[in-house]
Coordinates of C-alpha atoms in Angstrom, one line a residue:
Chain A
X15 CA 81.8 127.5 72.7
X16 CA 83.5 130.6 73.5
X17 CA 84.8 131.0 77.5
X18 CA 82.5 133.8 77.8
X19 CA 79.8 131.2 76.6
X20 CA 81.0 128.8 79.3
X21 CA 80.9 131.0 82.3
X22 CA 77.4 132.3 81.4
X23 CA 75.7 129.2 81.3
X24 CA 77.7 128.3 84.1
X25 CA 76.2 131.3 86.2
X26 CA 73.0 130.8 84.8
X27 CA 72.6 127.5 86.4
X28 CA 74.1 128.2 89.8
X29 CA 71.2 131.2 90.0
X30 CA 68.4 129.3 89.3
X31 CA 70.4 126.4 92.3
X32 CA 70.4 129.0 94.1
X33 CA 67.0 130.1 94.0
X34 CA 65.7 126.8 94.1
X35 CA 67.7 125.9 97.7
X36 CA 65.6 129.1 98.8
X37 CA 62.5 127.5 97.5
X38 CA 63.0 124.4 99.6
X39 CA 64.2 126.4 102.6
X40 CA 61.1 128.2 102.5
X41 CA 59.1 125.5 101.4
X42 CA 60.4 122.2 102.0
X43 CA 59.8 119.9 105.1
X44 CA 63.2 120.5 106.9
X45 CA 64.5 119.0 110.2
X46 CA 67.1 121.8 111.8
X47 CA 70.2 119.5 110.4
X48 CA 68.6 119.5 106.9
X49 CA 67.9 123.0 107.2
X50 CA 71.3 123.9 108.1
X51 CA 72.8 121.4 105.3
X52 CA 70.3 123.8 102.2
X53 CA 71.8 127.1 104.2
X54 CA 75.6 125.8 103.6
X55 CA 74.7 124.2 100.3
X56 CA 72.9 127.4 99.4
X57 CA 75.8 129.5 101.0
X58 CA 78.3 128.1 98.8
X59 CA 76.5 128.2 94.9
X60 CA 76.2 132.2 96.3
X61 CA 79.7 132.0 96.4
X62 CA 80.2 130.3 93.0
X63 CA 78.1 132.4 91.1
X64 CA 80.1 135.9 92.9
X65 CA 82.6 134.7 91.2
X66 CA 81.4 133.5 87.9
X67 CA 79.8 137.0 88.2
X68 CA 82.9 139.3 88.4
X69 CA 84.9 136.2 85.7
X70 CA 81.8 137.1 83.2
X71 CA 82.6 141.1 84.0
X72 CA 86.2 140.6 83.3
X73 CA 85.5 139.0 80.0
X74 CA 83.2 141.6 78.3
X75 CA 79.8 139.4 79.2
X76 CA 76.6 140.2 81.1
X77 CA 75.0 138.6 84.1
X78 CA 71.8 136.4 83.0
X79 CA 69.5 138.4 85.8
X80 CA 68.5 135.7 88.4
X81 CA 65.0 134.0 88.2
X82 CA 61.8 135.7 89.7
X83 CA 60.5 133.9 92.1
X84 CA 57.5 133.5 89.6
X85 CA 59.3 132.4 86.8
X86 CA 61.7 129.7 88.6
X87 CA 59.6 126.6 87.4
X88 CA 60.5 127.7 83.8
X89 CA 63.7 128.6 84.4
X90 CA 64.6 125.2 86.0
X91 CA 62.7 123.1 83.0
X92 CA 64.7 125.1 80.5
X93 CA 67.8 123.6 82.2
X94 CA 66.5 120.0 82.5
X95 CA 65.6 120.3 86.2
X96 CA 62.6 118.1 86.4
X97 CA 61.8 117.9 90.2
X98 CA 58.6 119.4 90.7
X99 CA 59.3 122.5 93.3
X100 CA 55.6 121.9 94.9
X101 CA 55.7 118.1 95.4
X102 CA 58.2 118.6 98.5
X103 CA 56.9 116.7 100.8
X104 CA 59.1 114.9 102.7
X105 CA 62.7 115.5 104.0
X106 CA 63.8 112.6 101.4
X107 CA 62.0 114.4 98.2
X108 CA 63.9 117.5 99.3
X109 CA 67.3 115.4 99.0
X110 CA 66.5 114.1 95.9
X111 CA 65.4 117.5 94.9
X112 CA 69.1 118.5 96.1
X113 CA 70.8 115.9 94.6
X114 CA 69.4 116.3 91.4
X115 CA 70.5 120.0 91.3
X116 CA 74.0 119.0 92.4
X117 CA 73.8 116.0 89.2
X118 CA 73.2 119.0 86.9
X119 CA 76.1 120.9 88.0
X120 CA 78.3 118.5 88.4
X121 CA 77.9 117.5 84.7
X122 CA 77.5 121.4 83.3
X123 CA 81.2 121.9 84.9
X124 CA 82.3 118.7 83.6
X125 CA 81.4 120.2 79.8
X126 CA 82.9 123.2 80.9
X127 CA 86.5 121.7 81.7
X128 CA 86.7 120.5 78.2
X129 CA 85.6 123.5 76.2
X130 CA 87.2 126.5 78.2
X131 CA 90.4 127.5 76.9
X132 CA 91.8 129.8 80.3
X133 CA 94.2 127.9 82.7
X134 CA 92.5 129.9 85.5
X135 CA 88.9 129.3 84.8
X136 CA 89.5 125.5 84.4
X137 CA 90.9 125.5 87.7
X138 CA 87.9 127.4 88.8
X139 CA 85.4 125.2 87.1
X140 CA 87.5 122.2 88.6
X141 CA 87.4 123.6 92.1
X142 CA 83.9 123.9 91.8
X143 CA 83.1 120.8 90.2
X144 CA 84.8 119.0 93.3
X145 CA 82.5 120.8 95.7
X146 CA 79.8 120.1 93.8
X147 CA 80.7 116.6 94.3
X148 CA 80.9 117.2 97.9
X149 CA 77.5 118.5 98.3
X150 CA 76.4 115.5 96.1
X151 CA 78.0 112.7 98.1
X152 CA 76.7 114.4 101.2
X153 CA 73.5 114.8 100.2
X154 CA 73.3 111.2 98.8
X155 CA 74.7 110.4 102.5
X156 CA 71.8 111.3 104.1
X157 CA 69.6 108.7 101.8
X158 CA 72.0 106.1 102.4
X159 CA 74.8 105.1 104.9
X160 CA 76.1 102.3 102.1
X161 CA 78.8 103.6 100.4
X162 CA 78.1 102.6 96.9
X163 CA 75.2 105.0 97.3
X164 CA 77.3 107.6 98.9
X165 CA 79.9 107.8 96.4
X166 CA 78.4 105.2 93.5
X167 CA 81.5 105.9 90.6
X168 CA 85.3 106.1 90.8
X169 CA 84.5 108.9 88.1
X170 CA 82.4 112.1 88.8
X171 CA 80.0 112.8 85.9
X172 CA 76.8 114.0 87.1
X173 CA 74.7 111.4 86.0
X174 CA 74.8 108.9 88.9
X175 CA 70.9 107.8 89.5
X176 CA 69.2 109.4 92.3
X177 CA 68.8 107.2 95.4
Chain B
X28 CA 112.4 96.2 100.3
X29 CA 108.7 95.3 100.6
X30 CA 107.3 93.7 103.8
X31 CA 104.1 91.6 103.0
X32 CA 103.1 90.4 106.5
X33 CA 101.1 87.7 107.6
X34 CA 99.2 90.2 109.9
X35 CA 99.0 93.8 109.4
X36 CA 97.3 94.8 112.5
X37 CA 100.3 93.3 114.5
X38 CA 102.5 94.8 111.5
X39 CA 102.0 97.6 112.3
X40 CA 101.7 98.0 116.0
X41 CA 105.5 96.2 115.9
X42 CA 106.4 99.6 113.6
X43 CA 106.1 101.6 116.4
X44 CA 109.2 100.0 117.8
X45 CA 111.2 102.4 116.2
X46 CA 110.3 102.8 112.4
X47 CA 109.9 106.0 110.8
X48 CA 108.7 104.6 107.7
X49 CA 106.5 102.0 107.1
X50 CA 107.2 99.6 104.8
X51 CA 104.4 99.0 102.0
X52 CA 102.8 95.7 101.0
X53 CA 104.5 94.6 97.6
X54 CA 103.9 96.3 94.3
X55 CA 101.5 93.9 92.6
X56 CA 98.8 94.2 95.3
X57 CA 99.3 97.9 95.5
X58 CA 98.0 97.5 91.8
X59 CA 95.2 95.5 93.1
X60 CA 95.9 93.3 89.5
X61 CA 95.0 96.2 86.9
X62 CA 97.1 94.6 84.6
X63 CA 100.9 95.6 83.6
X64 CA 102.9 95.7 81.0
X65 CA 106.0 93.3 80.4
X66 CA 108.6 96.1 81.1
X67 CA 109.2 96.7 84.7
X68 CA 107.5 100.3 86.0
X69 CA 109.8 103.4 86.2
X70 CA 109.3 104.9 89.2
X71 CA 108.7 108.8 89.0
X72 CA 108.2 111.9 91.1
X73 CA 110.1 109.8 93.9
X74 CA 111.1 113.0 95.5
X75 CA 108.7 115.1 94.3
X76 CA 106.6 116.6 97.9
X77 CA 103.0 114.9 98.5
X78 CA 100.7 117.6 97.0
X79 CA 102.9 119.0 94.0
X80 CA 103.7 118.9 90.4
X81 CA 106.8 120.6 90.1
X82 CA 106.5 123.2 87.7
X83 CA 109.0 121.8 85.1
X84 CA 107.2 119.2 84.1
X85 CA 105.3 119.2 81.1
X86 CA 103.5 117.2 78.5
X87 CA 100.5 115.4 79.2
X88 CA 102.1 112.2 80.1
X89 CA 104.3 113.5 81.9
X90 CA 101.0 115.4 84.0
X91 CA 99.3 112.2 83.9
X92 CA 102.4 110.3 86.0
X93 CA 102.2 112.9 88.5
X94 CA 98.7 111.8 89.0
X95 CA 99.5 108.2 89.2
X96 CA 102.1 109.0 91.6
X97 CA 99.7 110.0 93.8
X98 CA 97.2 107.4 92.9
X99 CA 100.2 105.2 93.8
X100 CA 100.2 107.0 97.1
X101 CA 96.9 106.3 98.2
X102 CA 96.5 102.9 97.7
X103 CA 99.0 102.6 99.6
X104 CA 97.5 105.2 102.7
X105 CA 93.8 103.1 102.2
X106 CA 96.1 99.7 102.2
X107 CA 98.2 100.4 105.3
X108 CA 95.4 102.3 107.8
X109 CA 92.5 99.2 106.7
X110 CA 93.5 97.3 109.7
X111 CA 92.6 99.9 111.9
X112 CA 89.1 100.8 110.8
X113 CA 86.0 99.1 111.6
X114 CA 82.0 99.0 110.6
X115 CA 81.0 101.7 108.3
X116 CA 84.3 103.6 108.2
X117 CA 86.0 100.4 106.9
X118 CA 83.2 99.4 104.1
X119 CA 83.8 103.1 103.0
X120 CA 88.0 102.7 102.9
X121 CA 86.8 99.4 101.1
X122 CA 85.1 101.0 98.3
X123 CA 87.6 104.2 98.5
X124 CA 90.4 101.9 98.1
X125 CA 88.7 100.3 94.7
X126 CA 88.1 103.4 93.4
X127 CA 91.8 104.3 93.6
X128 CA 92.7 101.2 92.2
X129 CA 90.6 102.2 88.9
X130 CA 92.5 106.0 88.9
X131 CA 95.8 104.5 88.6
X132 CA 94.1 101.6 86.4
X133 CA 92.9 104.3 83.8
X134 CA 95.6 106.5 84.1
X135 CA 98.3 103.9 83.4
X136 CA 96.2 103.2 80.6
X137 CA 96.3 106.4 79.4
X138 CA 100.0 107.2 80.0
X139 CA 100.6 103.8 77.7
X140 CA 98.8 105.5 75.1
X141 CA 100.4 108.4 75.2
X142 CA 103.6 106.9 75.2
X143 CA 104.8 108.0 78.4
X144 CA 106.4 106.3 81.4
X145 CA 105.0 103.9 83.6
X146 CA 105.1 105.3 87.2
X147 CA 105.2 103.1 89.6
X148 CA 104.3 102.9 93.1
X149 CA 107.8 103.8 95.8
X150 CA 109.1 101.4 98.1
X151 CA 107.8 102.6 100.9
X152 CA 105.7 105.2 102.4
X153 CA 105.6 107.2 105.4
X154 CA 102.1 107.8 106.9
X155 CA 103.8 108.4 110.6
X156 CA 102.4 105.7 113.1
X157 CA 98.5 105.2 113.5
X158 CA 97.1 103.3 116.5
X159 CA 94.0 104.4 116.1
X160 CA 91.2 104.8 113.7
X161 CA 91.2 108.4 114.1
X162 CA 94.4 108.8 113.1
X163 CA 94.0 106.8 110.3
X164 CA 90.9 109.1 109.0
X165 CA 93.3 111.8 109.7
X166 CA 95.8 110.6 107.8
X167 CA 93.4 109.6 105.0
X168 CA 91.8 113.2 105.1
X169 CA 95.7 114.3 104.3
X170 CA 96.3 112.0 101.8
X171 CA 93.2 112.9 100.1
X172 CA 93.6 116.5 100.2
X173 CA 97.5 116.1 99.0
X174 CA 95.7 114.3 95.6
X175 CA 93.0 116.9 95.2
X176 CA 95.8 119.5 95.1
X177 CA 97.9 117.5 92.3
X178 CA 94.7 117.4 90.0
X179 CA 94.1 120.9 90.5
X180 CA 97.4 121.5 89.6
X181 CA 97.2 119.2 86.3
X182 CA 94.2 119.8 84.8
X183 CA 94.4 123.5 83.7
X184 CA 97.7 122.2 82.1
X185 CA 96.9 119.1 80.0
X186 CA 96.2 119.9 76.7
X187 CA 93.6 117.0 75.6
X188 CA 89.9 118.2 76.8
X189 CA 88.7 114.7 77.3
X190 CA 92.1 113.8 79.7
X191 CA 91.0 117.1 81.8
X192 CA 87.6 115.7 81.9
X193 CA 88.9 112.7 83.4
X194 CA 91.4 114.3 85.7
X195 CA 88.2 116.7 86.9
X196 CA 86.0 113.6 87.3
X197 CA 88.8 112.2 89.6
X198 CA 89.3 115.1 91.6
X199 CA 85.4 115.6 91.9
X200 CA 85.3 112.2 93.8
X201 CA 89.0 112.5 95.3
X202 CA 86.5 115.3 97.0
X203 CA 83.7 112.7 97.3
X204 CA 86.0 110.5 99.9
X205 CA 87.3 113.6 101.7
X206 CA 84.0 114.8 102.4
X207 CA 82.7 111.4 103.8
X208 CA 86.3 110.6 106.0
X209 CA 85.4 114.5 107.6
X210 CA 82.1 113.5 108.1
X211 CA 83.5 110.0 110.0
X212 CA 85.5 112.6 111.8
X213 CA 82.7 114.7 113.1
X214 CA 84.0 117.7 111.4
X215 CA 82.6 119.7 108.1
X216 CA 82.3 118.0 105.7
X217 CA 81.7 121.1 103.2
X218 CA 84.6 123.2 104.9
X219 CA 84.9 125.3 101.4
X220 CA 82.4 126.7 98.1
X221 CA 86.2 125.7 96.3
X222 CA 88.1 122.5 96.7
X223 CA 91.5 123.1 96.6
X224 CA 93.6 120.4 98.6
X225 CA 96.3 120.8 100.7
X226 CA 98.1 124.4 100.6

């Protein structure tokens, strides 16, 4: 897989996270602290895909257009998201619905620090990876206070089970 | 010289008597009992500044020790502060600690294969003078940070795909503990979209 190939499917998934924070901001049963938590966690994937964006510019790609609002069901089963976006009912099924969109980055930028081939994009896909895992472990922290929940693995990859 | 006293809370309010450096509880319980080879460690990067990879040093082993240098490091930060922490901060150091303990496990493992040098763990470390549990967060929160930066410095230089997969999965929960010592703090945890460590 190519490094163009990488950063698209990279961006891809951080659009449809990003639309599917604003799905649970809009939809979701938030308490003001949760509520702020999505706006930061959704603040930040903006910021990751800007600069997948102008990476996939510089190397000759084009932008996967970001899921319609009518179309992000689909968009999120084609990438394995399985968390329906209408059974939000409780601040706990909107964490799990977090943490599993965290999981699926965490593991797509794990793939990605072994294929690309650029120093600078895999320290970009390794800064982003660790804030991934920050938003994971934080996320998971509001589930749990234990600490094997909080941070279950000495080794980040993605696939820890959802408390 | 290694101190290995019989309690570490009095330890180290007696450092404050007038060491700048704290001595560090011996070698094989910094390695927590990962195992060793026969041949003694050679200790590496010993003046190589918390937080860097000098630029000259190349070769996937060679990477890979600069991690374990600061693997080394830690333990001994999470070792030294314990004392001071209590309740839910302390079951977290706990487990933090343990994770450590498997980074330097796996990457000795890997260096071995390689072929490369041992590193071992230094004398001694200087992590100023805690009395508090604040300060040791604070000084955890540094330590953390100053490891994040040495995997973001390695990865995008080792060569094998599946040893930066491993350095990225230890930076991602390097991150993991930051974010939860912040959060222990009271501060952001999520202070940036791009975790760099320390400057």
């Amino acid at each position: 897989m190519s490094d163009l190939d990488v950063v698209e499917g990279a961006l891809r998934l951080e659009r449809v996270v990003v639309a599917s924070y604003g799905a649970a901001l809009r939809d979701g049963p938030l308490d003001p602290a949760l509520r702020r938590l999505l706006r930061r966690l959704r603040e930040q994937e903006r910021e990751h895909a800007a600069v997948l964006e102008s990476e996939l510019d510089a190397l000759g790609g084009r932008p996967p257009a970001a899921p319609a609002a009518d179309a992000l069901a689909r968009a999120r089963a084609e990438l394995g998201l399985r968390h329906p976006l209408d059974e939000l009912v409780t601040a706990s099924d909107v964490e799990r619905f977090s943490i599993e969109l965290e999981n699926a980055q965490l593991s797509l930028y794990l793939d990605a620090v072994r294929e690309l081939a650029d120093a600078r994009l895999l320290q970009l896909a390794t800064q982003i990876m660790a804030a991934e895992g920050q938003h994971a472990a934080v996320l998971r922290g509001r589930l749990s206070e234990l600490p094997e929940v909080v941070v279950p693995s000495a080794f980040e990859t993605g696939d820890a089970a959802i408390p | 010289m290694v101190v290995a006293p019989s309690s570490r809370r009095s330890f180290l309010r007696g450092a404050a008597a007038g060491l700048a450096t704290l001595p560090v509880v011996p070698a094989a319980t910094l390695l927590g009992g990962c195992g060793g080879d026969d041949a003694e460690p050679v200790e590496d990067f010993s003046t190589t500044p918390p937080g860097r990879i000098p630029a000259d040093v190349n070769g996937d082993a060679e990477l890979l020790g600069g991690a374990l240098a600061a693997e080394h490091r830690q333990i001994a930060a999470y070792l030294s502060g314990l004392p001071l922490l209590e309740a839910q901060a302390l079951a977290d150091a706990e487990r933090f600690l343990a994770h450590e303990r498997a980074h330097a496990a796996r990457l000795r493992g890997l260096i071995a294969g390689l072929g490369g040098p041992d590193v071992g763990p230094r004398p001694s470390y200087d992590f100023g003078l805690p009395g508090t549990a604040a300060d040791v967060l604070r000084t955890l929160h540094r330590v953390e940070q100053e490891t994040i930066a040495v995997y973001m410095q390695i990865v995008p230089r080792l060569s094998d795909p599946l040893l930066r997969a491993t350095a990225a999965s230890i930076a991602a929960v390097e991150a993991e503990h930051d974010a939860v010592v912040l959060q222990r703090l009271g501060r952001q945890p999520l202070a940036t979209a791009f975790v760099t460590g320390a400057p």
